[in-house]
mmCIF file of N, CA and C in Angstrom:
data_model
loop_
_atom_site.group_PDB
_atom_site.id
_atom_site.type_symbol
_atom_site.label_atom_id
_atom_site.label_comp_id
_atom_site.label_asym_id
_atom_site.label_seq_id
_atom_site.Cartn_x
_atom_site.Cartn_y
_atom_site.Cartn_z
ATOM 1 N N MET A 2 0.780 -1.325 0.077
ATOM 2 C CA MET A 2 -0.036 0.082 -0.012
ATOM 3 C C MET A 2 0.810 1.209 0.071
ATOM 4 N N ILE A 3 1.951 1.370 1.018
ATOM 5 C CA ILE A 3 2.768 2.507 0.963
ATOM 6 C C ILE A 3 3.628 2.453 -0.585
ATOM 7 N N LYS A 4 3.629 1.949 -1.079
ATOM 8 C CA LYS A 4 4.587 1.766 -2.324
ATOM 9 C C LYS A 4 3.681 2.620 -3.662
ATOM 10 N N ASN A 5 1.848 2.013 -3.197
ATOM 11 C CA ASN A 5 1.479 2.449 -4.250
ATOM 12 C C ASN A 5 0.820 4.249 -3.978
ATOM 13 N N VAL A 6 0.964 3.928 -2.865
ATOM 14 C CA VAL A 6 0.893 5.765 -2.327
ATOM 15 C C VAL A 6 1.582 6.587 -2.568
ATOM 16 N N THR A 7 3.304 6.109 -2.774
ATOM 17 C CA THR A 7 3.951 6.783 -3.026
ATOM 18 C C THR A 7 4.294 7.214 -4.248
ATOM 19 N N ARG A 8 4.011 6.067 -5.250
ATOM 20 C CA ARG A 8 4.065 6.033 -7.023
ATOM 21 C C ARG A 8 3.294 7.014 -7.538
ATOM 22 N N ILE A 9 2.166 7.219 -6.716
ATOM 23 C CA ILE A 9 0.590 8.100 -7.215
ATOM 24 C C ILE A 9 1.093 9.418 -7.083
ATOM 25 N N ILE A 10 1.836 9.786 -5.601
ATOM 26 C CA ILE A 10 2.012 11.182 -5.470
ATOM 27 C C ILE A 10 3.231 11.510 -6.505
ATOM 28 N N GLU A 11 4.343 10.666 -6.640
ATOM 29 C CA GLU A 11 5.355 10.897 -7.744
ATOM 30 C C GLU A 11 5.064 11.037 -9.253
ATOM 31 N N LYS A 12 4.039 10.114 -9.561
ATOM 32 C CA LYS A 12 3.605 10.403 -10.814
ATOM 33 C C LYS A 12 2.756 11.671 -11.193
ATOM 34 N N SER A 13 2.144 12.111 -9.646
ATOM 35 C CA SER A 13 1.272 13.347 -10.087
ATOM 36 C C SER A 13 2.397 14.573 -10.079
ATOM 37 N N ILE A 14 3.663 14.592 -10.035
ATOM 38 C CA ILE A 14 4.198 16.137 -9.951
ATOM 39 C C ILE A 14 4.667 16.217 -11.479
ATOM 40 N N GLY A 15 4.161 17.915 -11.402
ATOM 41 C CA GLY A 15 4.158 18.165 -12.473
ATOM 42 C C GLY A 15 3.057 18.089 -13.467
ATOM 43 N N LYS A 16 1.721 17.056 -13.072
ATOM 44 C CA LYS A 16 0.768 17.242 -14.061
ATOM 45 C C LYS A 16 -0.207 17.604 -13.673
ATOM 46 N N ILE A 17 -0.257 18.423 -12.143
ATOM 47 C CA ILE A 17 -1.519 19.222 -11.647
ATOM 48 C C ILE A 17 -1.750 20.339 -12.341
ATOM 49 N N ASP A 18 -2.858 20.904 -13.106
ATOM 50 C CA ASP A 18 -3.294 22.052 -13.506
ATOM 51 C C ASP A 18 -3.194 22.829 -12.428
ATOM 52 N N VAL A 19 -2.292 23.936 -12.752
ATOM 53 C CA VAL A 19 -2.078 25.222 -11.866
ATOM 54 C C VAL A 19 -3.236 25.687 -11.054
ATOM 55 N N ARG A 20 -4.440 25.178 -11.751
ATOM 56 C CA ARG A 20 -5.557 26.254 -11.465
ATOM 57 C C ARG A 20 -5.983 25.143 -9.936
ATOM 58 N N TYR A 21 -5.764 23.959 -10.128
ATOM 59 C CA TYR A 21 -6.452 22.955 -9.540
ATOM 60 C C TYR A 21 -5.267 22.376 -8.270
ATOM 61 N N ASP A 22 -3.959 22.819 -8.338
ATOM 62 C CA ASP A 22 -3.030 22.490 -7.650
ATOM 63 C C ASP A 22 -3.593 23.290 -6.126
ATOM 64 N N MET A 23 -2.470 22.782 -5.124
ATOM 65 C CA MET A 23 -2.585 23.177 -3.649
ATOM 66 C C MET A 23 -1.153 24.461 -3.743
ATOM 67 N N CYS A 24 -1.238 25.323 -2.919
ATOM 68 C CA CYS A 24 -0.331 26.538 -2.778
ATOM 69 C C CYS A 24 0.169 26.481 -1.542
ATOM 70 N N ILE A 25 0.974 26.976 -1.280
ATOM 71 C CA ILE A 25 1.380 27.391 -0.104
ATOM 72 C C ILE A 25 0.172 27.745 0.947
ATOM 73 N N SER A 26 -0.239 28.723 0.183
ATOM 74 C CA SER A 26 -1.467 29.408 1.267
ATOM 75 C C SER A 26 -2.909 28.532 1.720
ATOM 76 N N ASP A 27 -3.149 27.892 0.726
ATOM 77 C CA ASP A 27 -3.986 26.627 1.093
ATOM 78 C C ASP A 27 -3.732 25.591 2.360
ATOM 79 N N ILE A 28 -2.203 25.451 1.895
ATOM 80 C CA ILE A 28 -1.968 24.072 2.915
ATOM 81 C C ILE A 28 -1.519 25.130 4.650
ATOM 82 N N GLU A 29 -1.693 26.404 4.374
ATOM 83 C CA GLU A 29 -1.473 26.626 5.758
ATOM 84 C C GLU A 29 -2.892 26.936 6.393
ATOM 85 N N ALA A 30 -4.122 27.097 5.412
ATOM 86 C CA ALA A 30 -5.358 27.500 5.740
ATOM 87 C C ALA A 30 -5.634 25.912 6.670
ATOM 88 N N ILE A 31 -5.557 24.945 5.788
ATOM 89 C CA ILE A 31 -5.811 23.511 5.938
ATOM 90 C C ILE A 31 -5.090 23.287 7.643
ATOM 91 N N GLU A 32 -3.976 23.761 7.602
ATOM 92 C CA GLU A 32 -3.434 23.846 8.776
ATOM 93 C C GLU A 32 -4.134 24.485 10.076
ATOM 94 N N LYS A 33 -4.088 25.309 10.061
ATOM 95 C CA LYS A 33 -5.097 26.486 10.899
ATOM 96 C C LYS A 33 -6.466 25.904 11.418
ATOM 97 N N MET A 34 -7.038 24.936 10.180
ATOM 98 C CA MET A 34 -8.364 24.674 10.848
ATOM 99 C C MET A 34 -8.223 22.960 11.190
ATOM 100 N N SER A 35 -7.023 22.644 11.104
ATOM 101 C CA SER A 35 -7.311 21.283 11.785
ATOM 102 C C SER A 35 -6.531 21.028 12.949
ATOM 103 N N TYR A 36 -7.061 20.076 13.620
ATOM 104 C CA TYR A 36 -6.652 20.115 15.310
ATOM 105 C C TYR A 36 -5.510 18.660 15.558
ATOM 106 N N SER A 37 -5.486 17.951 14.303
ATOM 107 C CA SER A 37 -4.474 16.885 14.758
ATOM 108 C C SER A 37 -3.887 16.851 13.240
ATOM 109 N N LYS A 38 -2.783 16.166 13.018
ATOM 110 C CA LYS A 38 -2.451 15.297 11.598
ATOM 111 C C LYS A 38 -2.973 14.877 11.191
ATOM 112 N N TYR A 39 -4.049 13.903 11.889
ATOM 113 C CA TYR A 39 -5.067 13.447 11.178
ATOM 114 C C TYR A 39 -6.049 13.985 10.181
ATOM 115 N N ASP A 40 -6.888 15.277 11.363
ATOM 116 C CA ASP A 40 -7.407 16.243 10.765
ATOM 117 C C ASP A 40 -6.602 16.888 9.656
ATOM 118 N N PHE A 41 -5.614 16.890 9.479
ATOM 119 C CA PHE A 41 -5.037 18.208 8.702
ATOM 120 C C PHE A 41 -4.936 17.336 7.466
ATOM 121 N N ILE A 42 -4.704 15.597 7.782
ATOM 122 C CA ILE A 42 -4.401 14.520 6.332
ATOM 123 C C ILE A 42 -5.552 14.798 5.706
ATOM 124 N N THR A 43 -7.138 14.362 6.186
ATOM 125 C CA THR A 43 -8.179 14.240 5.811
ATOM 126 C C THR A 43 -8.918 15.630 5.249
ATOM 127 N N ASN A 44 -8.450 16.864 5.936
ATOM 128 C CA ASN A 44 -8.944 18.102 5.335
ATOM 129 C C ASN A 44 -8.331 18.220 4.054
ATOM 130 N N GLY A 45 -6.827 18.033 4.014
ATOM 131 C CA GLY A 45 -6.297 17.917 2.807
ATOM 132 C C GLY A 45 -6.649 17.115 1.554
ATOM 133 N N PHE A 46 -7.058 16.003 1.934
ATOM 134 C CA PHE A 46 -7.579 15.119 1.351
ATOM 135 C C PHE A 46 -9.194 15.668 0.669
ATOM 136 N N ARG A 47 -9.908 16.316 1.572
ATOM 137 C CA ARG A 47 -11.098 16.726 1.236
ATOM 138 C C ARG A 47 -11.148 18.234 0.171
ATOM 139 N N PHE A 48 -10.474 18.635 0.499
ATOM 140 C CA PHE A 48 -9.549 19.820 -0.321
ATOM 141 C C PHE A 48 -9.492 19.256 -1.854
ATOM 142 N N GLY A 49 -8.136 18.451 -1.806
ATOM 143 C CA GLY A 49 -7.698 17.908 -3.154
ATOM 144 C C GLY A 49 -9.143 16.926 -4.085
ATOM 145 N N TYR A 50 -9.870 16.599 -3.369
ATOM 146 C CA TYR A 50 -11.194 15.869 -3.816
ATOM 147 C C TYR A 50 -12.312 16.889 -4.580
ATOM 148 N N MET A 51 -12.566 18.047 -3.523
ATOM 149 C CA MET A 51 -13.289 19.164 -4.280
ATOM 150 C C MET A 51 -12.422 19.745 -5.752
ATOM 151 N N GLN A 52 -11.332 20.265 -5.166
ATOM 152 C CA GLN A 52 -10.447 20.778 -6.636
ATOM 153 C C GLN A 52 -10.132 19.709 -7.523
ATOM 154 N N GLY A 53 -10.745 18.579 -7.732
ATOM 155 C CA GLY A 53 -10.510 17.454 -8.755
ATOM 156 C C GLY A 53 -11.899 17.409 -9.550
ATOM 157 N N LEU A 54 -12.778 17.717 -8.345
ATOM 158 C CA LEU A 54 -14.193 17.404 -8.818
ATOM 159 C C LEU A 54 -14.626 19.027 -9.605
ATOM 160 N N LYS A 55 -14.076 19.807 -9.132
ATOM 161 C CA LYS A 55 -14.381 21.475 -10.291
ATOM 162 C C LYS A 55 -13.720 21.279 -11.244
ATOM 163 N N ALA A 56 -12.208 20.474 -11.314
ATOM 164 C CA ALA A 56 -11.854 20.327 -12.488
ATOM 165 C C ALA A 56 -12.562 19.500 -14.034
ATOM 166 N N ALA A 57 -13.252 17.997 -12.699
ATOM 167 C CA ALA A 57 -13.544 17.000 -13.792
ATOM 168 C C ALA A 57 -15.021 18.158 -14.587
ATOM 169 N N ARG A 58 -15.475 18.952 -13.700
ATOM 170 C CA ARG A 58 -16.875 19.636 -14.169
ATOM 171 C C ARG A 58 -16.310 20.803 -15.498
ATOM 172 N N ALA A 59 -15.275 21.275 -15.044
ATOM 173 C CA ALA A 59 -14.679 22.352 -16.237
ATOM 174 C C ALA A 59 -14.645 21.557 -17.231
ATOM 175 N N GLU A 60 -13.808 20.572 -17.050
ATOM 176 C CA GLU A 60 -13.498 19.493 -18.269
ATOM 177 C C GLU A 60 -14.584 19.044 -19.043
ATOM 178 N N MET A 61 -15.987 18.657 -18.422
ATOM 179 C CA MET A 61 -17.021 18.322 -18.915
ATOM 180 C C MET A 61 -17.967 19.769 -19.654
ATOM 181 N N LYS A 62 -17.447 20.698 -18.946
ATOM 182 C CA LYS A 62 -18.630 22.152 -19.869
ATOM 183 C C LYS A 62 -17.567 22.159 -20.969
ATOM 184 N N ARG A 63 -16.120 22.087 -20.659
ATOM 185 C CA ARG A 63 -15.615 22.508 -22.386
ATOM 186 C C ARG A 63 -16.119 21.641 -23.350
ATOM 187 N N ASN A 64 -16.076 20.127 -23.116
ATOM 188 C CA ASN A 64 -16.496 19.349 -23.925
ATOM 189 C C ASN A 64 -17.958 19.306 -24.201
ATOM 190 N N GLY A 65 -19.165 20.300 -23.510
ATOM 191 C CA GLY A 65 -20.183 20.114 -23.816
ATOM 192 C C GLY A 65 -21.024 19.165 -23.229
ATOM 193 N N VAL A 66 -20.381 18.572 -21.955
ATOM 194 C CA VAL A 66 -21.630 17.542 -21.571
ATOM 195 C C VAL A 66 -22.268 18.519 -20.748
ATOM 196 N N ILE A 67 -22.198 19.394 -19.927
ATOM 197 C CA ILE A 67 -22.772 20.048 -18.584
ATOM 198 C C ILE A 67 -23.891 21.021 -19.986
ATOM 199 N N ASN A 68 -25.217 21.422 -19.281
ATOM 200 C CA ASN A 68 -26.099 21.622 -19.983
ATOM 201 C C ASN A 68 -26.587 21.640 -21.101
ATOM 202 N N GLY A 69 -25.945 20.627 -21.523
ATOM 203 C CA GLY A 69 -26.636 20.466 -23.205
ATOM 204 C C GLY A 69 -26.327 21.156 -24.115
ATOM 205 N N LEU A 70 -24.755 22.089 -23.859
ATOM 206 C CA LEU A 70 -23.846 22.422 -24.950
ATOM 207 C C LEU A 70 -23.516 21.531 -25.950
#
């Protein structure tokens, strides 16, 4: 499992659109609102998931899938 996690993270380097990537201010905001390291990880995951959802929706809109375009 650890090798898989490491591989996925390494594979993503340089491939995330900057509009959806995490920046230092995002990390600091997540850290500030988190009560523990586990909460920090969970909140980071949630942020990443929502950014991914936003990216997927933008892609669908560009391809005319949303709103019957």
